[in-house]
Coordinates of C-alpha atoms and ligand atoms in Angstrom, one line a residue:
L516 CA -13.1 -2.5 -43.8
K517 CA -16.4 -3.7 -42.5
R518 CA -16.2 -6.8 -44.7
A519 CA -12.7 -7.4 -43.5
I520 CA -13.8 -7.2 -39.9
A521 CA -16.6 -9.5 -40.6
S522 CA -14.5 -12.1 -42.2
L523 CA -12.0 -11.8 -39.4
S524 CA -14.6 -12.5 -36.8
H525 CA -15.8 -15.6 -38.7
S526 CA -12.3 -17.0 -39.1
Q527 CA -12.6 -20.1 -36.8
T528 CA -8.9 -20.1 -35.9
S529 CA -8.7 -16.5 -34.8
R530 CA -8.0 -16.3 -31.2
D531 CA -11.2 -15.4 -29.4
S532 CA -11.1 -15.0 -25.7
T533 CA -14.7 -15.6 -25.2
R534 CA -15.1 -19.2 -26.5
M535 CA -13.4 -22.5 -26.9
Q536 CA -11.7 -22.9 -30.2
N537 CA -11.9 -25.9 -32.5
I538 CA -8.6 -27.7 -32.3
Q539 CA -9.1 -29.8 -35.4
E540 CA -9.7 -26.7 -37.4
I541 CA -6.5 -24.9 -36.1
L542 CA -4.6 -28.0 -36.9
D543 CA -6.0 -28.1 -40.4
E544 CA -4.9 -24.6 -40.9
I545 CA -1.4 -24.7 -39.5
F546 CA -0.6 -28.0 -41.0
G547 CA -2.1 -26.9 -44.3
A548 CA 0.3 -24.0 -44.3
A549 CA 3.2 -26.2 -43.3
I550 CA 2.5 -28.7 -46.0
S551 CA 2.4 -26.2 -48.7
S552 CA 5.7 -24.8 -47.7
A553 CA 7.2 -28.2 -47.2
C554 CA 5.9 -29.5 -50.6
P555 CA 5.6 -26.5 -52.9
D556 CA 5.8 -28.8 -55.9
I557 CA 2.4 -30.4 -55.0
T558 CA -0.8 -28.6 -55.5
D559 CA -3.6 -29.3 -53.0
A560 CA -1.5 -31.7 -51.0
P561 CA -3.8 -33.7 -48.6
V562 CA -4.1 -32.4 -45.0
V563 CA -5.0 -35.4 -42.9
I564 CA -5.5 -34.7 -39.2
T565 CA -7.2 -37.2 -37.0
L566 CA -7.5 -37.7 -33.3
S567 CA -4.9 -40.1 -32.0
N568 CA -6.4 -43.2 -30.4
N569 CA -3.5 -43.8 -28.1
A570 CA -2.2 -41.1 -25.7
K571 CA 1.4 -42.5 -26.3
F572 CA 1.1 -41.0 -29.8
G573 CA 0.1 -37.6 -28.7
D574 CA -3.6 -36.1 -29.0
Y575 CA -3.8 -35.6 -32.7
Q576 CA -1.9 -37.0 -35.6
C577 CA -1.1 -35.6 -39.0
N578 CA -1.0 -38.5 -41.4
S579 CA -0.3 -36.6 -44.7
A580 CA 3.3 -37.7 -45.1
M581 CA 2.5 -41.3 -46.3
Q582 CA 0.0 -39.9 -49.0
I583 CA 2.3 -37.2 -50.1
S584 CA 5.1 -39.8 -50.6
N585 CA 2.7 -41.7 -52.9
I586 CA 1.9 -38.6 -54.9
Y587 CA 5.8 -38.0 -55.4
K588 CA 6.1 -41.7 -56.4
Q589 CA 3.6 -41.1 -59.1
L590 CA 5.5 -38.1 -60.2
G591 CA 8.6 -40.4 -60.5
K592 CA 10.2 -39.0 -57.3
K593 CA 11.3 -41.1 -54.5
V594 CA 10.9 -39.3 -51.2
S595 CA 10.4 -41.2 -48.0
P596 CA 7.4 -40.5 -45.7
R597 CA 9.7 -39.8 -42.8
D598 CA 11.6 -37.3 -44.7
I599 CA 8.4 -35.5 -45.8
A600 CA 7.2 -35.6 -42.2
N601 CA 10.3 -34.0 -40.8
K602 CA 10.1 -31.3 -43.5
I603 CA 6.5 -30.7 -42.5
V604 CA 7.5 -30.4 -38.9
E605 CA 10.2 -27.9 -39.7
N606 CA 7.7 -25.8 -41.4
V607 CA 5.0 -25.7 -38.7
S608 CA 5.0 -22.2 -37.3
P609 CA 4.9 -22.0 -33.6
H610 CA 1.3 -21.9 -32.2
E611 CA 0.0 -21.7 -28.6
L612 CA -2.0 -25.0 -29.2
V613 CA 1.1 -27.1 -30.0
D614 CA 3.2 -28.3 -27.0
K615 CA 5.3 -30.7 -29.0
L616 CA 5.5 -32.5 -32.4
E617 CA 7.0 -35.8 -33.0
V618 CA 7.7 -37.9 -36.1
A619 CA 6.9 -41.5 -35.4
G620 CA 6.7 -44.9 -37.2
P621 CA 6.7 -44.7 -41.0
G622 CA 5.9 -40.9 -41.0
F623 CA 3.2 -40.0 -38.6
I624 CA 3.4 -36.7 -36.9
N625 CA 2.2 -36.7 -33.4
V626 CA 0.8 -33.6 -32.0
F627 CA 0.6 -32.8 -28.3
V628 CA -1.7 -30.2 -27.2
S629 CA -0.3 -27.7 -24.7
K630 CA -1.8 -27.1 -21.3
A631 CA -1.6 -23.4 -21.6
F632 CA -3.9 -23.6 -24.6
G633 CA -6.2 -26.1 -22.7
L634 CA -6.3 -23.9 -19.6
R635 CA -7.0 -20.7 -21.5
N636 CA -9.8 -22.4 -23.5
L637 CA -11.6 -24.1 -20.6
S638 CA -11.4 -20.8 -18.5
T639 CA -13.7 -19.3 -21.1
I640 CA -16.5 -21.5 -19.7
F641 CA -16.3 -19.4 -16.5
T642 CA -15.8 -16.1 -18.0
H643 CA -18.4 -16.4 -20.9
G644 CA -20.2 -19.6 -20.5
V645 CA -20.3 -22.6 -22.8
R646 CA -20.4 -20.8 -26.1
P647 CA -20.8 -22.1 -29.5
P648 CA -18.0 -21.8 -32.1
P649 CA -18.6 -18.8 -34.4
Y650 CA -20.7 -19.4 -37.4
K651 CA -22.1 -17.3 -40.1
K652 CA -25.7 -16.9 -39.1
L653 CA -28.1 -18.7 -41.6
R654 CA -31.8 -18.9 -42.0
V655 CA -32.5 -22.6 -41.7
V656 CA -36.0 -24.2 -42.5
V657 CA -36.2 -27.6 -40.7
D658 CA -39.1 -29.8 -41.8
L659 CA -39.8 -32.2 -38.9
S660 CA -42.3 -34.5 -37.3
S661 CA -45.0 -33.9 -40.1
P662 CA -47.6 -36.5 -39.1
N663 CA -50.8 -37.0 -41.1
I664 CA -54.3 -35.8 -39.9
A665 CA -56.7 -38.5 -39.0
K666 CA -54.0 -41.1 -39.2
E667 CA -52.3 -42.0 -36.0
M668 CA -48.9 -40.5 -35.4
H669 CA -46.5 -43.4 -35.3
V670 CA -43.1 -44.3 -34.3
G671 CA -41.7 -43.0 -37.6
H672 CA -43.0 -39.6 -36.8
L673 CA -41.6 -39.9 -33.3
R674 CA -38.1 -40.5 -34.9
S675 CA -38.6 -37.4 -37.1
T676 CA -39.7 -35.4 -34.1
I677 CA -36.9 -36.4 -31.9
I678 CA -34.0 -36.2 -34.5
G679 CA -35.4 -33.0 -36.0
D680 CA -35.7 -31.4 -32.6
T681 CA -32.1 -32.2 -31.7
I682 CA -31.0 -30.8 -35.1
C683 CA -33.0 -27.7 -34.4
R684 CA -31.5 -27.3 -30.9
L685 CA -28.0 -27.6 -32.2
L686 CA -28.5 -25.1 -34.9
E687 CA -30.2 -22.7 -32.6
F688 CA -27.4 -23.0 -30.1
L689 CA -25.0 -22.2 -32.9
G690 CA -26.8 -19.0 -33.4
H691 CA -28.7 -19.7 -36.6
D692 CA -32.2 -18.5 -37.2
V693 CA -34.3 -21.7 -37.3
L694 CA -37.8 -22.2 -38.6
R695 CA -39.2 -25.4 -37.2
I696 CA -42.0 -26.5 -39.6
N697 CA -44.5 -29.1 -38.9
H698 CA -45.5 -30.0 -42.4
I699 CA -48.5 -32.1 -41.4
G700 CA -50.6 -34.0 -44.0
D701 CA -53.8 -32.0 -43.8
W702 CA -54.8 -31.8 -47.4
G703 CA -54.7 -35.3 -49.0
T704 CA -57.6 -37.0 -50.9
Q705 CA -58.4 -38.9 -47.6
F706 CA -60.3 -35.8 -46.6
G707 CA -63.0 -36.4 -49.3
M708 CA -64.1 -39.7 -47.6
L709 CA -63.6 -38.2 -44.1
I710 CA -65.8 -35.2 -44.7
V711 CA -68.6 -37.0 -46.5
H712 CA -68.6 -39.6 -43.7
L713 CA -68.8 -36.9 -41.1
Q714 CA -71.6 -35.1 -42.9
E715 CA -73.7 -38.2 -43.3
K716 CA -73.1 -39.6 -39.8
F717 CA -73.5 -36.3 -38.0
P718 CA -75.8 -34.1 -40.2
D719 CA -75.8 -31.4 -37.6
Y720 CA -72.1 -31.1 -37.5
L721 CA -72.2 -27.4 -38.3
S722 CA -74.1 -26.5 -35.1
K723 CA -73.0 -29.3 -32.8
A724 CA -69.5 -30.6 -32.2
P725 CA -69.4 -34.2 -33.5
P726 CA -68.1 -36.9 -31.2
I727 CA -65.1 -38.0 -33.2
S728 CA -62.4 -38.0 -30.6
D729 CA -61.5 -41.5 -31.7
L730 CA -60.2 -40.4 -35.1
Q731 CA -58.6 -43.7 -35.9
A732 CA -61.8 -45.6 -35.6
F733 CA -63.5 -42.8 -37.6
Y734 CA -60.9 -43.1 -40.3
K735 CA -61.3 -46.8 -40.4
E736 CA -65.1 -46.6 -40.7
S737 CA -64.9 -44.1 -43.6
K738 CA -62.2 -46.1 -45.3
K739 CA -64.4 -49.2 -45.1
R740 CA -67.3 -47.4 -46.8
F741 CA -65.0 -45.9 -49.4
D742 CA -63.6 -49.4 -50.3
E743 CA -67.0 -51.1 -50.4
D744 CA -69.6 -48.6 -51.5
E745 CA -69.0 -47.3 -55.1
D746 CA -71.5 -44.5 -54.6
F747 CA -69.9 -43.4 -51.4
K748 CA -66.6 -43.3 -53.3
K749 CA -68.0 -40.9 -55.9
R750 CA -69.3 -38.6 -53.2
A751 CA -65.9 -38.7 -51.6
Y752 CA -64.1 -37.7 -54.8
A753 CA -66.6 -34.8 -55.3
G754 CA -66.0 -33.9 -51.7
V755 CA -62.3 -33.4 -52.3
V756 CA -63.1 -31.0 -55.1
K757 CA -65.5 -29.1 -53.0
L758 CA -63.0 -28.8 -50.1
Q759 CA -60.2 -27.6 -52.4
S760 CA -62.4 -25.1 -54.0
G761 CA -63.1 -23.6 -50.7
D762 CA -66.7 -24.5 -50.0
P763 CA -67.3 -23.1 -46.5
N764 CA -69.2 -26.2 -45.1
Y765 CA -66.5 -28.5 -46.3
I766 CA -63.8 -26.3 -44.9
K767 CA -65.7 -26.2 -41.5
A768 CA -65.9 -30.1 -41.5
W769 CA -62.2 -30.2 -42.5
Q770 CA -61.3 -27.9 -39.7
L771 CA -63.2 -30.0 -37.1
I772 CA -61.4 -33.1 -38.1
C773 CA -57.9 -31.4 -38.1
D774 CA -58.6 -29.9 -34.7
V775 CA -59.1 -33.3 -33.2
S776 CA -55.7 -34.6 -34.6
R777 CA -54.0 -31.3 -33.7
K778 CA -54.9 -31.7 -30.1
E779 CA -53.7 -35.3 -30.0
F780 CA -50.3 -34.3 -31.6
Q781 CA -50.0 -31.4 -29.2
V782 CA -50.1 -33.6 -26.1
I783 CA -47.2 -35.6 -27.5
Y784 CA -45.2 -32.4 -28.3
D785 CA -45.8 -31.0 -24.9
R786 CA -44.7 -34.0 -23.2
L787 CA -41.5 -34.2 -25.2
D788 CA -41.0 -30.4 -25.0
V789 CA -40.8 -29.9 -28.7
K790 CA -41.8 -26.6 -30.3
L791 CA -43.1 -26.5 -33.8
I792 CA -44.8 -24.2 -36.1
E793 CA -47.7 -26.0 -37.8
R794 CA -47.8 -25.3 -41.4
G795 CA -49.6 -28.2 -43.2
E796 CA -49.9 -29.1 -46.8
S797 CA -53.1 -27.0 -47.1
F798 CA -51.0 -23.8 -46.6
Y799 CA -49.6 -24.5 -50.1
Q800 CA -52.9 -24.9 -52.2
S801 CA -52.6 -21.6 -54.0
R802 CA -48.9 -21.9 -54.2
M803 CA -49.4 -25.2 -55.9
N804 CA -51.5 -23.6 -58.6
D805 CA -48.8 -21.1 -59.1
I806 CA -45.9 -23.5 -59.4
V807 CA -47.9 -25.6 -61.8
K808 CA -48.5 -22.7 -64.0
E809 CA -44.8 -21.8 -64.0
L810 CA -43.7 -25.2 -64.8
E811 CA -46.2 -25.4 -67.6
A812 CA -45.1 -22.0 -69.0
G813 CA -41.5 -23.1 -68.7
G814 CA -42.2 -26.1 -70.9
Y815 CA -41.1 -28.5 -68.2
L816 CA -44.1 -30.8 -68.0
E817 CA -44.5 -33.8 -70.2
D818 CA -47.8 -35.6 -70.8
D819 CA -47.8 -39.2 -69.7
E820 CA -51.2 -41.0 -70.3
G821 CA -53.1 -37.9 -69.1
R822 CA -50.8 -37.2 -66.1
K823 CA -48.5 -34.3 -66.3
V824 CA -44.9 -35.3 -65.2
M825 CA -41.6 -33.7 -64.8
W826 CA -38.3 -35.3 -64.9
G827 CA -35.3 -34.5 -62.8
D828 CA -32.3 -36.1 -64.5
K829 CA -33.7 -38.6 -66.9
N830 CA -30.6 -40.7 -67.1
D831 CA -30.1 -41.7 -63.6
G832 CA -32.8 -44.4 -63.5
N833 CA -35.3 -42.4 -61.4
I834 CA -39.0 -41.9 -62.1
P835 CA -40.5 -38.5 -62.8
F836 CA -42.5 -36.4 -60.5
T837 CA -46.3 -36.6 -60.9
V838 CA -47.2 -32.8 -60.9
V839 CA -50.9 -33.1 -62.1
K840 CA -52.9 -36.3 -61.9
S841 CA -55.1 -37.1 -64.9
D842 CA -58.1 -35.9 -62.9
G843 CA -56.5 -32.6 -62.4
G844 CA -55.6 -33.1 -58.7
Y845 CA -52.2 -32.6 -57.2
T846 CA -49.9 -35.0 -55.4
Y847 CA -47.3 -35.2 -52.6
D848 CA -44.8 -34.3 -55.3
T849 CA -46.7 -31.1 -56.2
S850 CA -47.0 -30.1 -52.7
D851 CA -43.3 -30.4 -52.1
L852 CA -42.5 -28.4 -55.2
A853 CA -44.6 -25.6 -53.8
T854 CA -43.0 -26.1 -50.4
I855 CA -39.4 -25.7 -51.6
K856 CA -40.2 -22.7 -53.6
Q857 CA -41.9 -21.1 -50.5
R858 CA -39.0 -21.9 -48.3
I859 CA -36.5 -20.5 -50.7
V860 CA -38.3 -17.4 -52.1
E861 CA -40.6 -16.4 -49.2
E862 CA -38.7 -17.6 -46.2
K863 CA -35.3 -16.8 -47.8
G864 CA -34.0 -20.0 -46.4
D865 CA -30.1 -20.5 -46.7
W866 CA -30.4 -24.1 -45.6
L867 CA -33.3 -26.5 -46.0
I868 CA -33.6 -29.7 -44.0
Y869 CA -36.2 -32.4 -44.3
V870 CA -36.3 -35.1 -41.6
T871 CA -38.3 -38.2 -42.9
D872 CA -37.9 -41.9 -43.1
A873 CA -35.4 -43.3 -45.5
G874 CA -38.1 -44.6 -47.8
Q875 CA -38.7 -41.1 -49.0
G876 CA -35.0 -40.7 -50.2
T877 CA -35.8 -40.9 -53.8
H878 CA -38.6 -38.3 -53.5
F879 CA -36.2 -35.8 -52.1
Y880 CA -33.5 -36.7 -54.4
I881 CA -35.7 -36.0 -57.5
L882 CA -37.2 -32.9 -55.8
F883 CA -33.7 -31.3 -55.3
Q884 CA -32.9 -32.3 -58.9
I885 CA -35.9 -30.5 -60.2
A886 CA -35.5 -27.5 -58.0
R887 CA -32.0 -27.2 -59.4
K888 CA -33.2 -27.6 -62.9
I889 CA -35.7 -24.8 -62.6
G890 CA -33.1 -22.5 -61.1
L891 CA -34.6 -22.3 -57.6
L892 CA -32.0 -24.2 -55.8
T893 CA -28.6 -22.6 -56.4
D894 CA -25.1 -23.4 -54.9
N895 CA -25.6 -20.9 -52.2
I896 CA -28.4 -23.0 -50.6
R897 CA -27.7 -26.1 -48.6
V898 CA -30.3 -28.8 -48.7
D899 CA -30.4 -32.0 -46.8
H900 CA -32.8 -34.9 -46.7
V901 CA -32.0 -36.4 -43.3
P902 CA -33.3 -40.0 -43.6
F903 CA -33.7 -42.4 -40.9
G904 CA -34.2 -46.2 -40.6
V905 CA -37.3 -47.9 -39.4
V906 CA -38.1 -48.7 -35.7
L907 CA -38.3 -52.5 -35.0
G908 CA -39.8 -54.3 -32.0
E909 CA -37.8 -56.6 -29.9
D910 CA -38.8 -59.4 -32.2
K911 CA -36.8 -57.5 -35.0
K912 CA -40.0 -57.0 -37.0
K913 CA -41.7 -53.7 -37.6
F914 CA -42.7 -52.1 -34.4
K915 CA -46.4 -53.1 -33.7
T916 CA -48.7 -53.9 -30.9
R917 CA -49.3 -57.6 -30.0
S918 CA -52.5 -57.4 -32.0
G919 CA -50.7 -56.0 -35.0
D920 CA -51.9 -52.4 -34.8
T921 CA -49.6 -49.4 -34.9
V922 CA -48.5 -48.5 -31.4
R923 CA -50.1 -45.2 -30.2
L924 CA -47.5 -42.8 -29.2
I925 CA -49.4 -41.7 -26.2
D926 CA -49.5 -45.4 -25.0
L927 CA -45.8 -45.6 -25.5
L928 CA -45.0 -42.6 -23.5
E929 CA -47.3 -43.8 -20.7
E930 CA -45.5 -47.1 -20.6
G931 CA -42.2 -45.2 -20.5
L932 CA -43.5 -43.3 -17.5
K933 CA -44.5 -46.5 -15.7
R934 CA -41.3 -48.3 -16.5
A935 CA -39.3 -45.3 -15.3
L936 CA -41.1 -45.2 -12.0
D937 CA -40.6 -48.9 -11.5
K938 CA -36.8 -48.5 -12.0
L939 CA -36.8 -45.6 -9.5
K940 CA -38.7 -47.7 -6.9
E941 CA -36.3 -50.7 -7.7
K942 CA -33.4 -48.4 -6.6
G943 CA -35.4 -47.3 -3.5
R944 CA -35.5 -43.7 -4.7
D945 CA -39.1 -43.4 -3.7
Q946 CA -38.0 -43.6 -0.1
V947 CA -35.6 -40.7 -0.5
L948 CA -37.1 -38.2 -2.9
T949 CA -40.2 -36.1 -2.2
P950 CA -43.2 -36.9 -4.4
E951 CA -42.5 -33.9 -6.6
E952 CA -38.8 -34.9 -7.1
L953 CA -39.8 -38.4 -7.8
K954 CA -42.3 -37.1 -10.5
Q955 CA -39.6 -34.9 -12.1
A956 CA -37.1 -37.7 -12.0
Q957 CA -39.7 -40.1 -13.5
E958 CA -40.4 -37.8 -16.5
S959 CA -36.8 -37.0 -16.9
I960 CA -35.9 -40.7 -17.3
A961 CA -38.9 -41.7 -19.4
Y962 CA -38.8 -39.1 -22.0
G963 CA -35.1 -38.9 -21.8
C964 CA -34.6 -42.6 -22.5
I965 CA -37.0 -42.7 -25.4
K966 CA -35.2 -39.8 -27.0
Y967 CA -31.7 -40.9 -26.2
A968 CA -32.3 -44.4 -27.5
D969 CA -33.4 -42.9 -30.8
L970 CA -30.6 -40.3 -31.0
S971 CA -27.7 -42.6 -29.9
H972 CA -28.2 -45.0 -32.8
N973 CA -26.8 -44.1 -36.2
R974 CA -29.9 -42.7 -37.8
H975 CA -29.2 -44.3 -41.1
H976 CA -29.8 -47.8 -39.5
E977 CA -33.0 -49.3 -38.2
Y978 CA -33.2 -49.5 -34.5
V979 CA -34.8 -51.9 -32.1
F980 CA -37.1 -50.3 -29.6
S981 CA -36.6 -51.8 -26.2
F982 CA -37.5 -50.4 -23.0
D983 CA -35.4 -52.8 -21.1
K984 CA -32.3 -51.7 -23.0
M985 CA -33.0 -48.0 -22.8
L986 CA -33.6 -48.0 -19.0
E987 CA -30.3 -49.9 -18.3
D988 CA -28.2 -47.8 -16.0
K989 CA -24.8 -49.0 -17.4
G990 CA -23.5 -48.2 -21.0
N991 CA -24.4 -45.5 -23.3
T992 CA -28.0 -44.8 -22.1
A993 CA -29.9 -41.8 -20.9
V994 CA -30.3 -43.2 -17.4
Y995 CA -26.5 -43.6 -17.0
L996 CA -25.8 -40.1 -18.3
L997 CA -28.5 -38.5 -16.2
Y998 CA -27.2 -40.1 -13.0
A999 CA -23.5 -39.3 -14.0
Y1000 CA -24.5 -35.7 -14.6
T1001 CA -26.4 -35.5 -11.2
R1002 CA -23.5 -36.9 -9.5
I1003 CA -21.0 -34.4 -11.0
R1004 CA -23.3 -31.6 -10.0
S1005 CA -23.5 -32.7 -6.5
I1006 CA -19.7 -32.5 -6.0
A1007 CA -19.7 -28.8 -5.5
R1008 CA -22.6 -29.2 -3.1
T1009 CA -20.6 -31.6 -1.0
A1010 CA -18.0 -28.8 -0.6
N1011 CA -20.7 -26.4 0.2
F1012 CA -20.1 -24.4 -2.9
D1013 CA -23.1 -22.5 -4.3
D1014 CA -23.0 -20.8 -7.7
K1015 CA -21.8 -17.5 -6.3
K1016 CA -19.0 -19.3 -4.5
I1017 CA -18.0 -21.1 -7.7
E1018 CA -17.9 -17.9 -9.5
D1019 CA -15.5 -16.5 -6.9
V1020 CA -13.4 -19.5 -7.0
A1021 CA -13.1 -19.3 -10.7
K1022 CA -11.7 -15.9 -10.4
S1023 CA -9.2 -16.8 -7.7
H1024 CA -8.1 -20.3 -8.8
T1025 CA -7.1 -22.0 -11.9
I1026 CA -8.6 -25.3 -13.3
S1027 CA -6.3 -28.1 -12.1
L1028 CA -4.6 -29.9 -15.0
D1029 CA -1.6 -31.4 -13.4
H1030 CA -2.8 -35.0 -12.8
E1031 CA -2.8 -37.2 -15.9
K1032 CA -6.5 -37.9 -15.4
E1033 CA -7.3 -34.3 -15.0
W1034 CA -5.5 -33.4 -18.2
K1035 CA -7.2 -36.3 -20.0
L1036 CA -10.6 -35.1 -18.9
A1037 CA -9.7 -31.6 -19.9
K1038 CA -8.9 -32.7 -23.5
V1039 CA -12.2 -34.5 -23.9
L1040 CA -13.8 -31.2 -22.9
L1041 CA -11.7 -29.3 -25.4
K1042 CA -13.2 -31.5 -28.3
F1043 CA -16.7 -29.8 -27.7
P1044 CA -16.3 -27.3 -30.6
E1045 CA -15.1 -30.0 -33.1
E1046 CA -17.8 -32.5 -32.0
L1047 CA -20.5 -29.9 -32.7
D1048 CA -18.9 -29.3 -36.0
K1049 CA -19.0 -33.0 -36.9
V1050 CA -22.8 -33.1 -36.3
T1051 CA -23.3 -29.9 -38.1
K1052 CA -21.7 -31.4 -41.1
D1053 CA -23.5 -34.7 -41.3
L1054 CA -26.5 -34.1 -39.1
C1055 CA -26.0 -37.4 -37.3
P1056 CA -26.8 -36.8 -33.6
H1057 CA -25.3 -40.1 -32.5
H1058 CA -21.8 -38.5 -32.5
L1059 CA -22.9 -36.1 -29.8
C1060 CA -24.3 -39.0 -27.8
E1061 CA -20.9 -40.8 -28.0
Y1062 CA -19.2 -37.7 -27.1
V1063 CA -21.2 -37.0 -23.9
Y1064 CA -20.9 -40.6 -23.0
E1065 CA -17.0 -40.2 -23.4
I1066 CA -17.2 -37.2 -21.1
A1067 CA -19.1 -39.1 -18.5
T1068 CA -16.7 -42.1 -18.5
T1069 CA -13.6 -40.0 -18.6
F1070 CA -15.1 -38.1 -15.6
T1071 CA -15.4 -41.2 -13.6
E1072 CA -11.8 -42.2 -14.3
F1073 CA -10.8 -38.8 -13.0
Y1074 CA -13.0 -38.9 -10.0
D1075 CA -11.8 -42.4 -9.1
S1076 CA -8.2 -41.2 -8.9
C1077 CA -8.5 -37.5 -7.9
Y1078 CA -10.2 -36.4 -4.8
C1079 CA -12.1 -33.1 -5.0
V1080 CA -13.4 -32.9 -1.4
E1081 CA -11.5 -34.7 1.4
K1082 CA -13.5 -35.6 4.4
D1083 CA -12.4 -37.2 7.7
S1084 CA -14.0 -40.2 9.3
S1085 CA -16.7 -38.1 11.0
G1086 CA -17.6 -36.6 7.6
D1087 CA -16.1 -33.1 8.2
I1088 CA -14.5 -31.4 5.3
V1089 CA -10.8 -31.4 5.7
K1090 CA -9.6 -30.1 2.4
V1091 CA -11.2 -28.8 -0.7
N1092 CA -9.2 -29.0 -4.0
H1093 CA -10.5 -25.9 -5.8
G1094 CA -8.8 -26.5 -9.1
R1095 CA -10.6 -29.8 -9.3
I1096 CA -14.0 -28.5 -8.3
L1097 CA -13.5 -26.1 -11.2
L1098 CA -12.7 -28.9 -13.6
A1099 CA -15.8 -30.8 -12.3
E1100 CA -17.9 -27.7 -12.7
A1101 CA -16.6 -27.2 -16.3
T1102 CA -17.4 -30.8 -17.1
A1103 CA -20.9 -30.4 -15.8
R1104 CA -21.5 -27.3 -17.8
V1105 CA -20.3 -28.8 -21.0
M1106 CA -22.4 -31.9 -20.4
A1107 CA -25.4 -29.8 -19.6
K1108 CA -25.1 -28.1 -23.0
C1109 CA -24.9 -31.4 -24.7
L1110 CA -27.8 -32.9 -22.9
D1111 CA -29.8 -29.7 -23.7
I1112 CA -29.1 -30.2 -27.4
L1113 CA -30.2 -33.8 -27.1
G1114 CA -33.4 -32.7 -25.5
L1115 CA -32.6 -34.4 -22.1
K1116 CA -33.6 -32.8 -19.0
P1117 CA -31.5 -33.5 -15.9
V1118 CA -33.0 -33.0 -12.5
A1119 CA -31.2 -31.9 -9.4
K1120 CA -32.0 -35.1 -7.5
M1121 CA -32.8 -38.5 -8.8
Ligands
LIG1843 N1 -46.5 -36.3 -43.9 C1 -45.4 -37.1 -44.4 C2 -45.3 -38.5 -43.8 O1 -46.1 -38.8 -42.9 C3 -44.0 -36.4 -44.1 C4 -43.9 -35.1 -44.7 C5 -42.4 -34.6 -44.7 N2 -42.2 -33.3 -45.2 C6 -42.4 -33.0 -46.6 N3 -42.2 -31.8 -46.9 N4 -42.6 -33.9 -47.5 O2 -44.5 -39.3 -44.3

């Protein structure tokens, strides 16, 4: 019985009076059933439900009839799509969601959503808040950001941080148990040269903190010595061995260096409000020893000119993983083998996500193959490499400073702040807002526009970093959305409604859905569950950006033709349309949730 109850509560289509239902899913289910009754002679007939792109043709469409007619043709039967469509319609059992079904054109079935369903679903926003669709709670391990110590955190890491954070926020909202891991590169061979350089340049480093706050310069210095001085190179190699064997002085030097980087990274995370658990490569040192032993014992390793390698699938043209180098050292490959094992066995992850640049696609492809091969990764576990394209400058070349250096993230954020302030001043906002409000608006715009520009582009593509573009106040930008949101929020205030009042109104009035533009807006809001579902499936946040933009533009259409608060010429309120205030409030709440998932922070005034 317990199982039955559990499975019931996870059924997406079961009527749940506390949250919005996923329309797409309900339609899949009811049309799935209708199609199997209408065409019992076809197994697994395609159930194709799409959003309609023209209100004339309903809100959703079922396009299965054409495909089914083709299947019949192949079976030597001639049945017209229209006949099939009619038969499907006959077999759709009545559902609250469906107002009307229509067969159109060659055999499309147009679905019109009922207002009763819309009203009941939107009302849950006032009774229970904007709640996520029900999902089975999973333990999700997300690997994001993951910069390297002593090397500057660059725009690629910024993308990983921003995209990864949104994925975490989404999954947290859905109720999953999310572990946000910052897999920083703190254990590479570069530490040999860094430590030896530190020891030689600041011999008293154990008692007195060395002045290495400019770690990038320090890195360059030691790299120069490493490249030019054979003897230094030897000492550096010996240094790695000492570090990895746990020599206390080397560990101390390593910590000093890591701390400098860590502080720098933290400044960026604080500004962007991204929370992470730091667990760098060093954490896996002993686990790497273990997995290597296991692979060795399992007979998985092959000798390749002194290296020990392991193949995923030999036939797909990929290269093998280098598990142990000829000098006995480990590699990035080894560390990820230990990592995936730790996440499955110790963390009990049901779902593993890695957010990195697309260049690491092959690495993760092979990693997952190997993990399957050794029985670690099973069909119960979902794994995703979430790749993203490179960031380009406005010259369409790799994003660099004018002098050709990597752009320091902190400088980038500073410039964002400056530009955001300029923008606010341009609009004369500094005359209206208090200094504190101005500062909040500035930060909201600066960090919001940087995040949103990244998230609103399909992550598979490269994108051009342009402050001018991202600070535009028209089109699908953070600035536009933040303003739109603030405006919607201010409507209730114009009517002198506070939160308490809105709560009362929600009890005494219903959301107004009579006007064509009201109903249009309502239907956009009703897509919230299916939009979240879309992003959960392909982990592409730009869908959510497009959705929130659609909300904002549809709201404008509504607001242009439907008054919410009517005032006379002297500015006194003559009439308040309560049902519309509720619709505006519902819009604001859905939008707020989307903005929150995207990591944007709207302010009350801007
Ligand atoms: N530190 C790496 C880089 O800068 C990213 C690490 C990603 N995570 C992982 N488990 N390999 O490219």
